[in-house]
XYZ file of C-alpha atoms in Angstrom:
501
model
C -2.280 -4.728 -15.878
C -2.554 -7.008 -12.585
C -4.905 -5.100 -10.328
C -5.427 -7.168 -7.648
C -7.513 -7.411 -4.342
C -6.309 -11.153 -3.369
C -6.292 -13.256 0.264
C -3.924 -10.541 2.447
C -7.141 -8.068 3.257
C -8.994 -11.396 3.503
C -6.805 -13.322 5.706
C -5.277 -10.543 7.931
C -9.143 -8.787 8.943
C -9.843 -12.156 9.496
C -7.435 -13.149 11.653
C -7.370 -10.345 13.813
C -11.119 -11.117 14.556
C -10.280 -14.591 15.300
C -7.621 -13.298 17.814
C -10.197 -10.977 19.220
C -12.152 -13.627 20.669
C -9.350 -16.103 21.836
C -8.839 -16.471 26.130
C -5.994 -13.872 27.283
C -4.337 -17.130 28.652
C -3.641 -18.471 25.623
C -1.747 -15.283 24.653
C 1.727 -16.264 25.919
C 1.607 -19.283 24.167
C 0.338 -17.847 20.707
C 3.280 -14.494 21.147
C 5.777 -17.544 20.692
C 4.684 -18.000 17.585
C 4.644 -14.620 16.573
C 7.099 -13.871 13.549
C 7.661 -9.677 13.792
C 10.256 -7.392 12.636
C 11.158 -3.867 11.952
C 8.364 -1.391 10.779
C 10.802 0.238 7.654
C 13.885 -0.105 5.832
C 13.724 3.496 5.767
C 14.355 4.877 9.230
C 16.256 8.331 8.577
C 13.562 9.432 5.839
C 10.457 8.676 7.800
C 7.185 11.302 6.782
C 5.037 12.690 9.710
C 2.489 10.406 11.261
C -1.294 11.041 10.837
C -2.023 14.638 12.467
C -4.762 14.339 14.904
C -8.370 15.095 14.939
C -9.827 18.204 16.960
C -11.057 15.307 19.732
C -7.342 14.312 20.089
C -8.103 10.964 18.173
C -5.381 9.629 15.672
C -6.460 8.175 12.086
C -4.624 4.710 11.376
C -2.495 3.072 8.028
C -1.930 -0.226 8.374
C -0.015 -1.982 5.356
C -1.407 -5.460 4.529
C 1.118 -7.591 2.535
C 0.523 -10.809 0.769
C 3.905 -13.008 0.775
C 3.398 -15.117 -2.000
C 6.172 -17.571 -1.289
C 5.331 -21.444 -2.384
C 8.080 -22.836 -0.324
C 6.597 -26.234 1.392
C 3.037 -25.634 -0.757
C 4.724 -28.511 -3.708
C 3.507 -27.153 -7.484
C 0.223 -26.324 -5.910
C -0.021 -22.425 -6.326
C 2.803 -21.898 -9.103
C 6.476 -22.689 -8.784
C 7.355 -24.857 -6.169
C 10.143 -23.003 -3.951
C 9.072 -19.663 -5.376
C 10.302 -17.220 -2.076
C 7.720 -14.633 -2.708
C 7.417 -10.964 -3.509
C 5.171 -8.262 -2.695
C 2.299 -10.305 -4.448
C -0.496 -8.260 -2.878
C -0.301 -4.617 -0.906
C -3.552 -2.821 0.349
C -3.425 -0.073 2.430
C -6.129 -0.282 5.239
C -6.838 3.607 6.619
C -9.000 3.574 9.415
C -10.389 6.606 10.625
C -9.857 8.696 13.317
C -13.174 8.429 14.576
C -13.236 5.013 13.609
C -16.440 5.778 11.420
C -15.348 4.284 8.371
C -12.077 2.575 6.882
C -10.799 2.995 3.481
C -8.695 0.086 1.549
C -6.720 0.884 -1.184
C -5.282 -2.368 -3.373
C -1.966 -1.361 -4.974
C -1.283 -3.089 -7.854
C 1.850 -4.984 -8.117
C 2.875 -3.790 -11.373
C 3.032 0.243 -10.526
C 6.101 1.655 -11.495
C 7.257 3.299 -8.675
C 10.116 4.964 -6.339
C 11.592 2.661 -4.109
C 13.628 4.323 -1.391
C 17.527 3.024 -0.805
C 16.364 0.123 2.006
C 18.698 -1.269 5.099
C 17.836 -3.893 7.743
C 19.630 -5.508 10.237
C 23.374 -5.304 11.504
C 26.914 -6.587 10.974
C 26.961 -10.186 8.631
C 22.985 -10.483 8.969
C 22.955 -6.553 7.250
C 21.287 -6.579 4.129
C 20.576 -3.493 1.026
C 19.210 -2.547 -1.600
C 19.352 1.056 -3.113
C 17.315 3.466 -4.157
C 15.683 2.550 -7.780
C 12.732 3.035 -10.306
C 10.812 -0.273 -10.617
C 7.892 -2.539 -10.059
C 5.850 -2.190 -6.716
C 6.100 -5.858 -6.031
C 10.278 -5.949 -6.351
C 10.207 -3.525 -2.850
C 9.743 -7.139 -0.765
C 12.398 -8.809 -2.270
C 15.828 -9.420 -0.491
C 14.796 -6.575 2.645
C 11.044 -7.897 2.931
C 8.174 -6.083 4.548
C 10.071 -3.345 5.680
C 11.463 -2.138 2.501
C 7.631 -2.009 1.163
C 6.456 -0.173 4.316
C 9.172 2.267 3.172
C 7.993 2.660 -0.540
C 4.385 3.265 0.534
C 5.520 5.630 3.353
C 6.814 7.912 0.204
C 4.076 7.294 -2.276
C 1.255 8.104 0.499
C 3.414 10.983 2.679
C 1.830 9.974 5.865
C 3.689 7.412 7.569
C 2.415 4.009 8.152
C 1.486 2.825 11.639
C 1.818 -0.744 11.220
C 1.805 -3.460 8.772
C 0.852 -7.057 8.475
C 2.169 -9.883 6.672
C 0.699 -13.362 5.309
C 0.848 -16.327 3.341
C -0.892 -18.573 1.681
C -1.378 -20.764 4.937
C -3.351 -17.950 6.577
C -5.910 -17.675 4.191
C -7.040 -21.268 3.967
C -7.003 -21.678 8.219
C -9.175 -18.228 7.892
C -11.783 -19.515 5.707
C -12.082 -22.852 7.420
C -12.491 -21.148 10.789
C -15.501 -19.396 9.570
C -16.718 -22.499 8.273
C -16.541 -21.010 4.755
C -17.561 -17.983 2.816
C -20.979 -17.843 0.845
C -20.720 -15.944 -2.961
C -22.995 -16.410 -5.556
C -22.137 -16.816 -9.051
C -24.505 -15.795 -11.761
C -22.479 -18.329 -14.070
C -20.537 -21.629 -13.469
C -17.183 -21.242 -13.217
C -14.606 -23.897 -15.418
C -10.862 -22.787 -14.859
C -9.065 -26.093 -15.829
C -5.208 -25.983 -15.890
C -4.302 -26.899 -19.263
C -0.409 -28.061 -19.960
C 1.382 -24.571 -21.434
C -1.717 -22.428 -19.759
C -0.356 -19.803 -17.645
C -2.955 -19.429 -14.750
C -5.333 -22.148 -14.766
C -6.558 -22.991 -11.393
C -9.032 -26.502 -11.778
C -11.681 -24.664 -10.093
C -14.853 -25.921 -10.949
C -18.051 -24.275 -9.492
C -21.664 -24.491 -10.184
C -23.947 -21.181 -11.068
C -25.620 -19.946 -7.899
C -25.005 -19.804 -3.995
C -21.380 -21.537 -2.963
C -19.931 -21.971 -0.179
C -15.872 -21.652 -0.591
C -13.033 -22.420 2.422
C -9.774 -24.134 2.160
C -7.703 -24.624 -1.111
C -11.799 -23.885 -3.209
C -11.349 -20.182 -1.609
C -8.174 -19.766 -2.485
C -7.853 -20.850 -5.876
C -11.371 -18.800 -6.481
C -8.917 -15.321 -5.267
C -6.622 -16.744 -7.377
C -8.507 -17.471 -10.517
C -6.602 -15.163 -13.878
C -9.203 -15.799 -15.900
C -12.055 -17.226 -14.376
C -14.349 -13.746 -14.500
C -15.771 -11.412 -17.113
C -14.157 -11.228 -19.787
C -10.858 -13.100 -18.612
C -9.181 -9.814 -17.717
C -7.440 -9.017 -13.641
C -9.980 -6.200 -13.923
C -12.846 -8.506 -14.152
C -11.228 -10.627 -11.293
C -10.530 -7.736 -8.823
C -14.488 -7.040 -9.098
C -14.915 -10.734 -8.436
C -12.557 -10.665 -5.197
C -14.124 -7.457 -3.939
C -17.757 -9.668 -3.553
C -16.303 -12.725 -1.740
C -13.969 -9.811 0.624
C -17.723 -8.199 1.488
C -18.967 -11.572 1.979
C -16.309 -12.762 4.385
C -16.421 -9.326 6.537
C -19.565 -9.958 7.180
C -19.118 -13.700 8.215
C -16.655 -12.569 10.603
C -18.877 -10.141 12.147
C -22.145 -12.167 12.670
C -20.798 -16.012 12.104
C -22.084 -17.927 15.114
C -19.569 -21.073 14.465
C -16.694 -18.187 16.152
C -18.630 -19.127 19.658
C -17.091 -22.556 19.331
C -13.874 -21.698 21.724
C -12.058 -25.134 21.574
C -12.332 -24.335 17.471
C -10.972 -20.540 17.603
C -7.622 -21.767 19.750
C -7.167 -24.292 16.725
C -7.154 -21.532 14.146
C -5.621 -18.842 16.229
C -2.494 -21.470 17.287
C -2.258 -22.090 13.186
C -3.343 -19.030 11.785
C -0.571 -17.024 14.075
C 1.837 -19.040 12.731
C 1.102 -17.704 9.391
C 1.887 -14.184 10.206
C 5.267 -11.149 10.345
C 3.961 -7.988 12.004
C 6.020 -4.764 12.931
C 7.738 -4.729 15.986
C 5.166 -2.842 17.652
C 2.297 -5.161 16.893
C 4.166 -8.288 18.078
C 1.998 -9.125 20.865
C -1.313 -11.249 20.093
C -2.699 -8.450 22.653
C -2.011 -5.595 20.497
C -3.374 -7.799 17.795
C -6.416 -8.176 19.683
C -6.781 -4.333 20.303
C -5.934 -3.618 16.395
C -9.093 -6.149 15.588
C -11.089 -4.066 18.416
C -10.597 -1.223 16.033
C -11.405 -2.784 13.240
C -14.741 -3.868 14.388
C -15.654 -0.375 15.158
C -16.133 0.349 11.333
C -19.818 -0.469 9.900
C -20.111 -2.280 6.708
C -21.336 0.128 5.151
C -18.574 2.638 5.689
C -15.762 -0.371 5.063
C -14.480 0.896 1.714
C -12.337 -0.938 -1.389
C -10.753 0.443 -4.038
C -7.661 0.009 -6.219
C -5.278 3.047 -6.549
C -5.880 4.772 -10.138
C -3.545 3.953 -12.481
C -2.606 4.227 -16.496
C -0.330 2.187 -19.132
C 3.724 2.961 -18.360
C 4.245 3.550 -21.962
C 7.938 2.458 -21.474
C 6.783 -1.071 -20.708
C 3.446 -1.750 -21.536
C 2.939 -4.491 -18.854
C 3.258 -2.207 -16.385
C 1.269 0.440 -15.129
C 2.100 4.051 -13.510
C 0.022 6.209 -10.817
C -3.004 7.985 -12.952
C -2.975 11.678 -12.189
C -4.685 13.336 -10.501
C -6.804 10.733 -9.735
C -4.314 8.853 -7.541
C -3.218 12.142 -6.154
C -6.446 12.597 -5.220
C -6.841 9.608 -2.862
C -3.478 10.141 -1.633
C -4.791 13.461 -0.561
C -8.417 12.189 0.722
C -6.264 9.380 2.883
C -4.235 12.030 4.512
C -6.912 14.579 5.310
C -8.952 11.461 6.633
C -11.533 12.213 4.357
C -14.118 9.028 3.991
C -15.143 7.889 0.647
C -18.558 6.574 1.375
C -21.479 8.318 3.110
C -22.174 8.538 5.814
C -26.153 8.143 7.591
C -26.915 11.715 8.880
C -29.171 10.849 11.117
C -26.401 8.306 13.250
C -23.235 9.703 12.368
C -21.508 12.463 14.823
C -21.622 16.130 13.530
C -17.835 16.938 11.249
C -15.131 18.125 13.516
C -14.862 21.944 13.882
C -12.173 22.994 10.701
C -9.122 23.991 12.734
C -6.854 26.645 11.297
C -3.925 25.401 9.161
C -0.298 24.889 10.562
C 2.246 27.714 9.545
C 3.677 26.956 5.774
C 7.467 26.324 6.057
C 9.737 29.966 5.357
C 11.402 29.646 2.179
C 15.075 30.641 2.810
C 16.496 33.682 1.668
C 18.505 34.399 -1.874
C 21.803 35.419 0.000
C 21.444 32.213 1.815
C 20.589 30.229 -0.860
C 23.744 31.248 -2.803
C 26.002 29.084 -0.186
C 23.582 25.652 -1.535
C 25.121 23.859 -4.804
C 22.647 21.668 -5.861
C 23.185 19.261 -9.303
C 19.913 18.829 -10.989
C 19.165 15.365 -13.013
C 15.990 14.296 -14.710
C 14.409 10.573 -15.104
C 12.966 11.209 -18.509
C 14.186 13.989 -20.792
C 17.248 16.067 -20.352
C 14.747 19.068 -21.734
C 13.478 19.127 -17.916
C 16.403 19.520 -16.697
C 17.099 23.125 -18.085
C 14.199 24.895 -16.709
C 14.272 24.025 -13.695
C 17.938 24.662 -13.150
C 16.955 28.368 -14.256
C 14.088 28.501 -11.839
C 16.783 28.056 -9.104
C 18.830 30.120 -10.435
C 16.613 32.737 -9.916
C 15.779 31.880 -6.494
C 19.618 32.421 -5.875
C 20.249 28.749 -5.428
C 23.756 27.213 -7.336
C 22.380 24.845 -9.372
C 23.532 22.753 -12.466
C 22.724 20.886 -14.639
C 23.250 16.606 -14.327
C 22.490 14.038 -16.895
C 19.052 12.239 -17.910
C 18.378 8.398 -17.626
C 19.225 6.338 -21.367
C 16.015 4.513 -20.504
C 14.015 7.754 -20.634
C 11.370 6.477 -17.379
C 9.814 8.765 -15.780
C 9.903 8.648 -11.911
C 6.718 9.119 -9.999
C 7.979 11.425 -7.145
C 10.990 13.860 -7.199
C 13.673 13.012 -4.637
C 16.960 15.461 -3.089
C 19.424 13.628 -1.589
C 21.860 15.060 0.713
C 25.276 14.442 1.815
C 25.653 14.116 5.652
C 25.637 17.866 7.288
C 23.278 19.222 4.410
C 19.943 18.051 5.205
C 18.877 21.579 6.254
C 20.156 22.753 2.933
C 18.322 19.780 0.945
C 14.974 20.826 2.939
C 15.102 24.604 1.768
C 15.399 23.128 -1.871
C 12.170 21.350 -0.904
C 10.404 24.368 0.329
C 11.627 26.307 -2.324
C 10.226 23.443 -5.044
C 6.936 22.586 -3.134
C 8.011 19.416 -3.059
C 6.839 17.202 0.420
C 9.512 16.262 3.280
C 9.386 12.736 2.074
C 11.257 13.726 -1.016
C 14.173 14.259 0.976
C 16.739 11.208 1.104
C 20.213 10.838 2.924
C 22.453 9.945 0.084
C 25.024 6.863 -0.212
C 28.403 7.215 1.722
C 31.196 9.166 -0.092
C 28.138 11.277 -1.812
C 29.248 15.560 -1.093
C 26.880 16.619 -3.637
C 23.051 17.807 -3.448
C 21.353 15.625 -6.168
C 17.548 16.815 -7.529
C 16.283 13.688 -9.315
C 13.065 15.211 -11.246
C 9.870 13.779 -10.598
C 6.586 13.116 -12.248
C 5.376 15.327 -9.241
C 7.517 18.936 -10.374
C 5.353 20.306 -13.372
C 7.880 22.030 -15.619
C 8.763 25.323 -14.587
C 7.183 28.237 -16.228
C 4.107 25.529 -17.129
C 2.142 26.840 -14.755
C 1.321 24.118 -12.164
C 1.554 23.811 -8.839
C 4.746 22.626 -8.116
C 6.555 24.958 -10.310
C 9.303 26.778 -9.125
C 8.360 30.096 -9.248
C 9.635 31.648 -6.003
C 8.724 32.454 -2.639
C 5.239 32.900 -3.191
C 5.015 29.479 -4.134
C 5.771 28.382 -0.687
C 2.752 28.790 0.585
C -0.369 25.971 2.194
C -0.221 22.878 0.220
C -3.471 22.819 -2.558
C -6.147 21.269 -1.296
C -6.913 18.604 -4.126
C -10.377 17.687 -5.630
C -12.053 15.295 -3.624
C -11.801 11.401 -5.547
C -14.138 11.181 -8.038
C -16.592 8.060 -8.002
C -15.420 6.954 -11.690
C -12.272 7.153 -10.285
C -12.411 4.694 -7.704
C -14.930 1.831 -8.636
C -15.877 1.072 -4.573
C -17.113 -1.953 -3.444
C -18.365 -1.964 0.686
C -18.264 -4.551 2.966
C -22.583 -4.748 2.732
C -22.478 -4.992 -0.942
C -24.628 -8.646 -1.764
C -24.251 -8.655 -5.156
C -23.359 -11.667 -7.515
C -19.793 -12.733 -8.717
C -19.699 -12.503 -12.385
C -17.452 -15.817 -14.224
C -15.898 -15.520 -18.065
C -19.065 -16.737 -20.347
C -17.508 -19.629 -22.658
């Protein structure tokens, strides 16, 4: 399992601060510079943005990526030339209130649902379609946007905005600040050994270190540097020196120095790809500005639950319902730390729930054909045809997968002119808007691929079909549980713990 909270939270909070504090003059200059694209891949399947608070104030997601391309770094970091996947993906929620903030690592390895993905036009067009695989895979060929687009199903809220970096950004970052202190309770000895996968040379005595350049990022980098050599042990070790740099950036005098900040900001902008509508350094100043807002103690990490994919036992799927559950605490902008009673505002008045969607009726459902095909085991596919059946829907019955892999969320795609159709099969599944998809061209049939998210019908569970009735408010979902999420905060002060020899 590679569980990992690397350089992109680092580098990107970082560098927003930096910008924060740079002279609006310089700001034409440093938009030049600017690298910025398309929010999503994804533009026809898009969920609802964040509902707003009873004030009128809107909660933020903001996708931070790590590139981790090596082209121009030599054999430094890995294969020279490598162009980079998804190597890193947190996703920063701030708050509506902008009380606390809430950043969830998801690991590269999750097998997940990535949406069919399109970006640009005519020769410069590029996609990829819809498949089951690795989280990481979403960046490659379509990039940034393509990933925006898997998260903006997994999570059901859409993102705001997302981030990119590479490997550049975090070594201007750590220099700016004029390093990071950690302390290690044991020396640290990672030599790179000839046939050693992950070897780093870092060498660092027990006790307080300070760590910038190359040092901090081959410490983030480190496989098996900490505990007891496993990514666990180093996402616990990356979660101290993240606290330790958040709260560099928010007390370090050496970020007075103004001649020094244009340096980094000129370099570290450089190092950057934000959505279209962040591509301003002004909007990147306002993002920091609402960053900044967020005490330390209220600045939350965690890494989304997960569990072996017992298909491929290097990978790893979405533990449920402890991932649901964070989903769910993310969307309700429910904070994960507590807060200080005595400072915080009093909890927003509970507003009365929207109107649940009408489930269509059985006459009207008899016009919808709908072909129903399963990721796992063609024994899914049966019952759920017959719940639909009863509901008065047409449906039949498709073919299963060889492979027999799962796939985390159900999806219905929909021929063009059918969408409505497609969305009644939603309602009448429980299943969320986002599971609706516009299917390839030439498509004229309504396709149900089952998800890990449809219980079987007659089981019981939520998202059985089971008729009208089960139409109703969304369940509201346990809160996370603490075992569950392992937090770290941005105050924690507690020692970095290297692999005893």
């Amino acid at each position: 399992m590679k569980k990992r909270l690397k350089w992109i939270a680092i580098s990107v909070v970082g560098v927003l601060l930096i910008l924060a504090g740079s002279a609006y003059g310089y700001i034409r200059y440093l938009n030049g510079k600017l690298h910025h694209t398309q929010i999503t891949a994804d533009k026809n399947n898009r969920p609802p943005a964040s509902p707003k608070d009873a004030q009128g104030r809107s909660p933020m997601n903001i996708l931070l990526i790590g590139n981790d391309s090596r082209i121009g770094e030599g054999r430094r970091y890995g294969a020279e030339g490598h162009e980079g996947l998804a190597d890193v993906a947190i996703l920063m929620h701030l708050s509506a209130d902008r009380s606390n903030a809430t950043l969830v690592n998801i690991p590269r390895d999750t097998m997940v649902d990535i949406p069919r993905c399109e970006i640009g036009k005519g020769k410069d067009k590029k996609v990829t379609e819809a498949r089951f695989g690795q989280f990481n895979d979403s960046f490659r060929s379509i990039g940034a946007p393509c990933t925006v687009a898997t998260v903006d199903r997994m999570l059901q809220v859409r993102i705001d905005h997302y981030v990119e970096v590479n490997f550049k950004g975090v070594r201007d970052l750590t220099d700016a600040v004029g390093g990071v202190p950690i302390c290690l309770d044991a020396p640290i000895h990672d030599p790179v050994l000839s046939g050693q996968r992950g070897g780093t040379g870092l060498d660092l005595p027990a006790g307080p270190n300070t760590l910038s350049g190359n040092d901090a990022l081959q410490f983030l980098r480190a496989r098996h540097a900490f505990g007891d050599g496993s990514d666990l042990a180093r996402i616990e070790a990356q979660k101290v020196f993240l606290a330790s740099l958040a709260r560099e950036l928010k007390s370090n005098a050496k970020l007075t120095n103004v001649d020094g900040m244009f340096r980094i900001a000129n370099s570290a902008v450089g190092a950057l790809t934000v959505d279209n509508d962040l591509a301003g350094v002004d909007k990147l100043i306002d993002l920091a500005d609402e960053i900044k807002k967020v005490p330390e103690k209220r600045m939350a990490f965690t890494t989304l639950p997960t569990e072996t994919y017992r298909p491929a036992p290097d990978q790893v799927q979405p533990r449920r319902p402890a991932a649901d559950n964070l989903w769910a605490a993310i969307r309700a902008d429910r904070p994960l730390t507590a807060g200080d009673p005595a400072t915080d505002p009093p909890p927003a008045p509970v507003t009365e729930a929207p109107a649940p969607p009408q489930t269509i009726a059985p006459s009207d459902a008899a016009q919808i054909r709908v072909t129903v095909d399963s990721g796992s085991a063609r024994k899914r596919i049966t019952p759920v045809v017959d719940a639909l059946k009863r509901l008065g829907f047409k449906a039949t019955s498709g073919t299963s997968m060889p492979d027999g892999r799962e796939h985390a969320n159900s999806r219905i795609t929909y021929p063009d002119g059918r969408q409505e159709q497609a969305r009644a099969i939603a309602v009448a599944l429980n299943l969320p808007e986002t599971a609706l998809e516009a299917a390839r061209a030439g498509e004229s049939t309504i396709k149900l691929l089952i998800g890990a998210d449809l219980p079987d019908a007659g089981a019981g569970g939520s998202g059985s079909p089971t008729g009208p009735a089960s139409a109703g408010p969304e369940r509201v979902p346990e809160p996370p549980k603490a075992a569950d999420l392992n937090l770290e905060t941005a105050d924690n002060t507690k020692c970095a713990s290297p692999r005893r020899k």
